[in-house]
XYZ file of N, CA, C and O in Angstrom:
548
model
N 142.644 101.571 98.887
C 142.300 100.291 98.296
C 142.932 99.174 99.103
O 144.024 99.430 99.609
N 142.357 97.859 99.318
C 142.683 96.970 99.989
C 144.023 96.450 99.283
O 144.433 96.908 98.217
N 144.490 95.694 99.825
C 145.907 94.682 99.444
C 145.457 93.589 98.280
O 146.256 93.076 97.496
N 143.787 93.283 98.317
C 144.130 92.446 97.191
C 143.865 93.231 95.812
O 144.250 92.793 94.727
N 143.011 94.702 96.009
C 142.843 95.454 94.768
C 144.412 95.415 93.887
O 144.714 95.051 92.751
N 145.212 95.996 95.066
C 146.554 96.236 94.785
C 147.032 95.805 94.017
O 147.489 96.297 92.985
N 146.999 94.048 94.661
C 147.840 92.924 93.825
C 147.605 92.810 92.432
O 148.408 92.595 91.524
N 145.740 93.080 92.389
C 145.363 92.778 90.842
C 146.158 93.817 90.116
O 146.948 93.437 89.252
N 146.046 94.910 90.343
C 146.359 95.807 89.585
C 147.961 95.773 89.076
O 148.537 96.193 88.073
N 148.307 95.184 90.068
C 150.208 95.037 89.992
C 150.318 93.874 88.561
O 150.971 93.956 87.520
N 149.530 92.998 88.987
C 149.673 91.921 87.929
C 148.749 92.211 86.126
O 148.991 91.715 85.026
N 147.518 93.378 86.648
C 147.150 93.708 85.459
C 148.365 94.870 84.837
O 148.438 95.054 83.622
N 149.264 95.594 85.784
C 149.862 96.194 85.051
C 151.176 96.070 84.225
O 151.517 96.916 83.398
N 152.010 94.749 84.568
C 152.574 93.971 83.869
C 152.029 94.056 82.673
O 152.641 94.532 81.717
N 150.686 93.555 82.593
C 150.359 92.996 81.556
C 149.879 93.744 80.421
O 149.556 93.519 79.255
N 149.966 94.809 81.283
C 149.396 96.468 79.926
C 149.761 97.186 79.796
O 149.488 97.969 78.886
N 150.827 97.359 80.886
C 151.923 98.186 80.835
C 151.623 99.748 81.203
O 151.826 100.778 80.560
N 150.989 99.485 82.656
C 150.085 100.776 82.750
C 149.034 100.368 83.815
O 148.638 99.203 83.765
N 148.506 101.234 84.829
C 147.626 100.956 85.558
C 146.958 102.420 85.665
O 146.396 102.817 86.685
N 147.060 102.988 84.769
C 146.251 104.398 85.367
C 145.015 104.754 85.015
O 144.523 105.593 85.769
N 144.185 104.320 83.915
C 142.921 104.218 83.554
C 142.379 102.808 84.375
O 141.223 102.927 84.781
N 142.778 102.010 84.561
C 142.056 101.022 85.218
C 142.281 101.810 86.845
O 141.149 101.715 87.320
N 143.053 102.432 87.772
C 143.199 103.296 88.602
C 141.979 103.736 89.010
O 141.207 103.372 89.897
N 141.946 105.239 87.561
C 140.774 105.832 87.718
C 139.383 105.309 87.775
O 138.494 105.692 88.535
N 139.297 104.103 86.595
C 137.657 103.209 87.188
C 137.741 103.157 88.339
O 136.897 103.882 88.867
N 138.517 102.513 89.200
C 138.326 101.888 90.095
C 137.778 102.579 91.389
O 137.110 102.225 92.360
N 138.396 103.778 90.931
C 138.068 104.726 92.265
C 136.992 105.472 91.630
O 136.675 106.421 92.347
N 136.206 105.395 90.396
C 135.247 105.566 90.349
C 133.914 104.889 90.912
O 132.821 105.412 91.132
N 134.314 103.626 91.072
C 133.394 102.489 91.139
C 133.540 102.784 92.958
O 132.526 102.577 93.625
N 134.729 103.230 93.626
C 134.840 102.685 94.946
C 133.917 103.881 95.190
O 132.987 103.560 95.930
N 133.877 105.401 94.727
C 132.914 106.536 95.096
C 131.700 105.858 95.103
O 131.161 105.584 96.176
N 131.126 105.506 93.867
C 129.794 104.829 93.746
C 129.356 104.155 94.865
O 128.215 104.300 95.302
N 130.238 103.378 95.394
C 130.020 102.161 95.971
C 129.892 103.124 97.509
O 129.426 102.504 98.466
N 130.269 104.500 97.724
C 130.217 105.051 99.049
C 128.965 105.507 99.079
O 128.283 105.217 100.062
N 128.399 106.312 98.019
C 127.488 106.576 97.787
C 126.281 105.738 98.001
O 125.171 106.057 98.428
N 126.565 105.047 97.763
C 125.221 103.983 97.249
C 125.053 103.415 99.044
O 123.934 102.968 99.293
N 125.783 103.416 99.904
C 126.197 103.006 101.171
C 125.687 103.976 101.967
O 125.301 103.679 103.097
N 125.618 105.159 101.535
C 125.202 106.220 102.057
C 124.150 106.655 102.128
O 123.755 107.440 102.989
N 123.267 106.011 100.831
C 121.717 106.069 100.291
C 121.313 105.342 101.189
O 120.515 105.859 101.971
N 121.712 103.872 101.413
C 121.039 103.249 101.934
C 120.570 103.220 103.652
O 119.595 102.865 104.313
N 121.714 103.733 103.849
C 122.166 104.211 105.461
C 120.958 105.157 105.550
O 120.030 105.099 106.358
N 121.047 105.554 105.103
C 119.781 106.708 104.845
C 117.921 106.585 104.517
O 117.037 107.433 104.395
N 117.946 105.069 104.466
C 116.603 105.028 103.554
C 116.449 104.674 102.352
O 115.419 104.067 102.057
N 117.370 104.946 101.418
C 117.086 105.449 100.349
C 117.652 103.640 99.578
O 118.731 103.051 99.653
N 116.173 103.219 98.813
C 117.038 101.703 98.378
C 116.841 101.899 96.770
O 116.182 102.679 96.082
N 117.630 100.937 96.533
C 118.190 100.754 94.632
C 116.595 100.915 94.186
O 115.714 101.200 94.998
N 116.410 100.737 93.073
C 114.890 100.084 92.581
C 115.226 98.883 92.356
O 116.203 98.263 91.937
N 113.700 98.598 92.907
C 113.250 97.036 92.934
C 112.156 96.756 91.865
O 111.808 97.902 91.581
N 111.490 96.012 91.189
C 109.968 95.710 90.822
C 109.390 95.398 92.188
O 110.071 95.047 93.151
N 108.010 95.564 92.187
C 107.199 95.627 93.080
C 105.772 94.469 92.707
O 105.130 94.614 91.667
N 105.479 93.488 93.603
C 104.132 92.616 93.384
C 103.170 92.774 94.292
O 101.945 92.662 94.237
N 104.104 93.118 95.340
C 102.782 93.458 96.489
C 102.349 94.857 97.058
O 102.950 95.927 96.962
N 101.439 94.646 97.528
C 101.139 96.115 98.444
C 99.778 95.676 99.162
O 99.284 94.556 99.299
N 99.207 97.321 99.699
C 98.262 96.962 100.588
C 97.529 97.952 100.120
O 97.931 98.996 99.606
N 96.151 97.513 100.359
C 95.326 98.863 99.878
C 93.924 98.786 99.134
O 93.071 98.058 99.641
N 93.645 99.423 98.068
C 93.205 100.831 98.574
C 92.879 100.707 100.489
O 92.479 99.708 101.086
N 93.110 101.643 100.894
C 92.720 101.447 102.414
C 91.883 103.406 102.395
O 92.127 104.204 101.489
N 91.312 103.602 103.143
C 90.825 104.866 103.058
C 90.714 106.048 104.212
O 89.716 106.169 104.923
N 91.613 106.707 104.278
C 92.314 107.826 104.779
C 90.694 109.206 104.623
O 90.296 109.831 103.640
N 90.156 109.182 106.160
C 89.339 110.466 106.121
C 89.707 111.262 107.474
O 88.664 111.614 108.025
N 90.148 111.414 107.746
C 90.964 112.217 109.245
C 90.477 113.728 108.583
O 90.842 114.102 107.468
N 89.637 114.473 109.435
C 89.868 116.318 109.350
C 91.087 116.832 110.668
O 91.564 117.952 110.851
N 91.360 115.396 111.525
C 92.170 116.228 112.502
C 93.873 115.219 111.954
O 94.063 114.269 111.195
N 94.473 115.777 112.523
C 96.103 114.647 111.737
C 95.900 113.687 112.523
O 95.483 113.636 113.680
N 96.394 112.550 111.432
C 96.154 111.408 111.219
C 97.292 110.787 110.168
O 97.757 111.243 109.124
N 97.493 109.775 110.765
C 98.861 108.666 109.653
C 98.003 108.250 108.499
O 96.849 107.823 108.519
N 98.832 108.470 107.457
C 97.758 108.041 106.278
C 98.837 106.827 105.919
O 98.457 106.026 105.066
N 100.009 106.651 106.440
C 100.744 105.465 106.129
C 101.933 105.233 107.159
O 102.638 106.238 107.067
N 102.393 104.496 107.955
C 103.373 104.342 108.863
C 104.648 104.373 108.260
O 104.679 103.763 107.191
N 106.055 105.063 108.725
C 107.121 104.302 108.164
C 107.252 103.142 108.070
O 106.885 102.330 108.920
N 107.767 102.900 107.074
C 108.163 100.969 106.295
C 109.219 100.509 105.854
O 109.287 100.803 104.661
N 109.964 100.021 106.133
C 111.449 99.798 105.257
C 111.078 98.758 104.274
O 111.993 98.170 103.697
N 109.864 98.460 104.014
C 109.682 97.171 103.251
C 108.791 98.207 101.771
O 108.386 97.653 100.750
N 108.687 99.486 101.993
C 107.697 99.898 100.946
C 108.532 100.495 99.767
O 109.386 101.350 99.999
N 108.356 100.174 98.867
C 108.547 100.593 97.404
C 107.971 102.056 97.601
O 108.722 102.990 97.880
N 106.964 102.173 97.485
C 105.958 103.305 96.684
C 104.867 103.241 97.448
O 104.662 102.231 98.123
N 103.796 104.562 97.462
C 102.001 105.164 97.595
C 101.625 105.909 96.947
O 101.870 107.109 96.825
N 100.916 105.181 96.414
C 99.859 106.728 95.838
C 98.569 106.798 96.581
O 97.891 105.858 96.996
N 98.370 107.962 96.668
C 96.679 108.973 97.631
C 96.027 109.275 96.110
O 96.501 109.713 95.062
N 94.637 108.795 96.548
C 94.205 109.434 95.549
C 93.025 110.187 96.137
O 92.288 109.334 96.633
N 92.597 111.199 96.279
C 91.864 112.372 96.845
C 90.230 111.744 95.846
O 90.032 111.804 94.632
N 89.619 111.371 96.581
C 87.784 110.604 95.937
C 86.976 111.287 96.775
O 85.798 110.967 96.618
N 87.177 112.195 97.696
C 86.093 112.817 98.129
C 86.266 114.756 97.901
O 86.886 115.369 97.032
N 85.670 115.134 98.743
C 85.249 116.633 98.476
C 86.291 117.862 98.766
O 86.776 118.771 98.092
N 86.382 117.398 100.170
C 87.664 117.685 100.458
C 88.732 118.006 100.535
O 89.430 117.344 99.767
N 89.553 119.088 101.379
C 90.846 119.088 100.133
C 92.185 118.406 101.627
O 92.229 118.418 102.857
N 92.806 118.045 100.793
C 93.646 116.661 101.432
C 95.458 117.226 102.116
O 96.524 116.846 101.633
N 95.366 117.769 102.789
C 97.043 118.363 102.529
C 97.651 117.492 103.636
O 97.301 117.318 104.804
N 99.009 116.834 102.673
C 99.894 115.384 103.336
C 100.715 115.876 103.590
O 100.952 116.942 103.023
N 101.735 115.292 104.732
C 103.110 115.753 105.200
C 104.360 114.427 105.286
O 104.558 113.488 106.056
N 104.872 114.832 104.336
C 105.979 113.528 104.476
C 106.910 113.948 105.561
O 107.288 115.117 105.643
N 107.426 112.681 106.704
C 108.284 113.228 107.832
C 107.193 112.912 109.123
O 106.153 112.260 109.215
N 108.038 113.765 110.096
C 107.562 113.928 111.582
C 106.353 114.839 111.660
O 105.254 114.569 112.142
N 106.792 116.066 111.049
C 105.896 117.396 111.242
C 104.477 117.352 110.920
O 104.029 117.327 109.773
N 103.835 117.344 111.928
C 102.252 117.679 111.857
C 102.030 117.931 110.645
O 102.922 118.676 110.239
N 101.081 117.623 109.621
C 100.154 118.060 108.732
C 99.106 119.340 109.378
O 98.602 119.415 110.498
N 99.031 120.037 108.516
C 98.362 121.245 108.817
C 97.470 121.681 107.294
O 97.652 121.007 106.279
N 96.503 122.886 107.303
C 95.891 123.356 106.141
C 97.224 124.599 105.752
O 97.023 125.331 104.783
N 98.366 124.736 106.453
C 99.408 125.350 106.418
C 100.819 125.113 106.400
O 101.659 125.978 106.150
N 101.060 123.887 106.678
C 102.094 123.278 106.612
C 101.902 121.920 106.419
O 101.502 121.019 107.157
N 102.314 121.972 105.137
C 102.380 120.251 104.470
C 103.204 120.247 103.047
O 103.551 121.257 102.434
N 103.429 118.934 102.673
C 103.516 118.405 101.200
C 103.434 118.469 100.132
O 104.332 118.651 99.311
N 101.904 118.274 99.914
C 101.328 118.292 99.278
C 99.902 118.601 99.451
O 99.436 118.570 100.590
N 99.076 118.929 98.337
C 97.760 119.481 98.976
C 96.800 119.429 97.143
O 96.675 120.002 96.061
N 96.243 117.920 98.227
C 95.289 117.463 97.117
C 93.970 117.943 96.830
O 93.248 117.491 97.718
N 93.191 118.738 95.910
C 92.246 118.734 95.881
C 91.432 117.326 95.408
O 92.028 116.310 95.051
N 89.750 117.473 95.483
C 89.622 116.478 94.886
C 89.390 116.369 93.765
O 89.143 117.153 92.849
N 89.532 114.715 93.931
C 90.062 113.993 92.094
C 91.014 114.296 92.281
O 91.537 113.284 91.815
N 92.306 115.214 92.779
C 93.870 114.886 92.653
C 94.298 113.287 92.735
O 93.388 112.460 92.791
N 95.534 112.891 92.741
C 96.105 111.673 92.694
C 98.057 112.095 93.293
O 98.516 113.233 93.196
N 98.288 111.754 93.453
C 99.863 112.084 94.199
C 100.560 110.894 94.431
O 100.106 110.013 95.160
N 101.753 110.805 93.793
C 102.452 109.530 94.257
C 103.984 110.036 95.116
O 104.899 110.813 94.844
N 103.627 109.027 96.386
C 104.873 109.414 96.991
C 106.246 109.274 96.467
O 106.416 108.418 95.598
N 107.247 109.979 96.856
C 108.446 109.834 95.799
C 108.726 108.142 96.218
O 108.179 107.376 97.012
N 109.718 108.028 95.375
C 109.997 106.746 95.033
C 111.187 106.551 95.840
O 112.223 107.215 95.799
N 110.776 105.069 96.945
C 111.903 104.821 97.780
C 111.616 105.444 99.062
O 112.324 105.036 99.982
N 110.586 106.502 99.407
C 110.411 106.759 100.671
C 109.649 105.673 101.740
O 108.660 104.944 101.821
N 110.564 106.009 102.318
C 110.015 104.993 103.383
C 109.568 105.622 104.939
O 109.364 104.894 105.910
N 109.476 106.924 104.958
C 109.380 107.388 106.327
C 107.465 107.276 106.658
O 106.553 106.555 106.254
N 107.587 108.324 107.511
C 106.135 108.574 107.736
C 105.790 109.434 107.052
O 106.551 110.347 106.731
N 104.358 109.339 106.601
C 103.278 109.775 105.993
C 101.705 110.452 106.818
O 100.695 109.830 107.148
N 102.029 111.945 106.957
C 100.285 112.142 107.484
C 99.858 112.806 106.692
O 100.510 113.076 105.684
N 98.349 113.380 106.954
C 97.737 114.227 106.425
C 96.598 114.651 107.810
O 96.433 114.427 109.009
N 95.892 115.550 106.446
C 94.519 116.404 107.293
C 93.723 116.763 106.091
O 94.121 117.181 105.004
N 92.081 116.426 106.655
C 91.587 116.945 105.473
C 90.729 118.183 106.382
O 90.250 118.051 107.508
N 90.714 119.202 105.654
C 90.255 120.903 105.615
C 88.831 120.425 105.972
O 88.622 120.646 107.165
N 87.941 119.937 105.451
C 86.539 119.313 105.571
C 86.548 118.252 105.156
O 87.451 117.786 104.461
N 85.565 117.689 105.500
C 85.789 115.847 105.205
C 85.295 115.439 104.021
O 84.215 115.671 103.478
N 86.460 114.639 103.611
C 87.156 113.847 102.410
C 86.796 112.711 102.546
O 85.978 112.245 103.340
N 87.626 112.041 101.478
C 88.286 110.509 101.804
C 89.004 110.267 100.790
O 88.884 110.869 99.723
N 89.979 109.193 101.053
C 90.993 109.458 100.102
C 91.449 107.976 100.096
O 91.445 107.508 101.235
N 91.929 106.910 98.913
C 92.387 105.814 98.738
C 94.004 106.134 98.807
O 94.732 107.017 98.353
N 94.197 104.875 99.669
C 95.723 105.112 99.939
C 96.176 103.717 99.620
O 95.549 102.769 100.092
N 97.600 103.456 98.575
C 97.437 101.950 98.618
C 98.968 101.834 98.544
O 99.573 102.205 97.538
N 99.555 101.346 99.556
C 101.402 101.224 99.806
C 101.380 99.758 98.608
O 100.522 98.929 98.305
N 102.780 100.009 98.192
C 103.274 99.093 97.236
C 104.624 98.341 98.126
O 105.324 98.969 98.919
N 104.767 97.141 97.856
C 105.755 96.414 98.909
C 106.825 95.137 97.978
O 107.654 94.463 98.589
């Protein structure tokens, strides 16, 4: 803890005659506070409300294809699978495949990306689809 945590605590403990539950918050709050530092370092942001986005936009690739770019500005996506097709997405680097992916929309499925991702997004459709894709910002 810094020198001025210290001080408070010196002067709150005068005054209560005791500093060891206010102690333990504190270094509860300072974990949190690593954590939360660590999320973010990472990608990973608080929740926000959301007003904007972009979209529907429409995702028909049978060969891989970005169905959304990484974003540090995106909240949320949902795919919603409107054609015949069956849709299998890959969150990350790794190729989308009819064998390696995500998720794997038939159609009429709907899928929302987890919440707070911000990386890249592909897919592939098995036979041709199409699929509404609409990022939230």
């Amino acid at each position: 803890m810094g020198w001025q945590t210290n001080r408070i605590l010196e002067t709150i403990g005068t005054a209560t005659g005791g500093t060891q539950s206010i102690n333990f918050n504190l270094e509860a709050i300072e974990a949190l506070m690593v954590t939360l530092q660590a999320d973010v370092a990472d990608g990973i942001r608080p929740p926000n409300s959301t007003t904007g986005g972009t979209g529907p936009t429409d995702f028909t690739s049978t060969s891989y294809g970005t169905i959304a770019t990484a974003s540090t500005g995106r909240l949320g996506c949902t795919i919603f699978n409107s054609g015949p097709g069956t849709l299998h997405v890959t969150l990350g680097t790794a190729t989308a495949s009819t064998s390696v992916f995500t998720a794997r929309l038939s159609a009429g499925d709907y899928y929302e990306v987890p919440f707070n991702y911000t990386g890249l997004i592909g897919g592939i459709f098995a036979t041709a689809g199409t699929a509404e894709v609409t990022q939230l910002s």
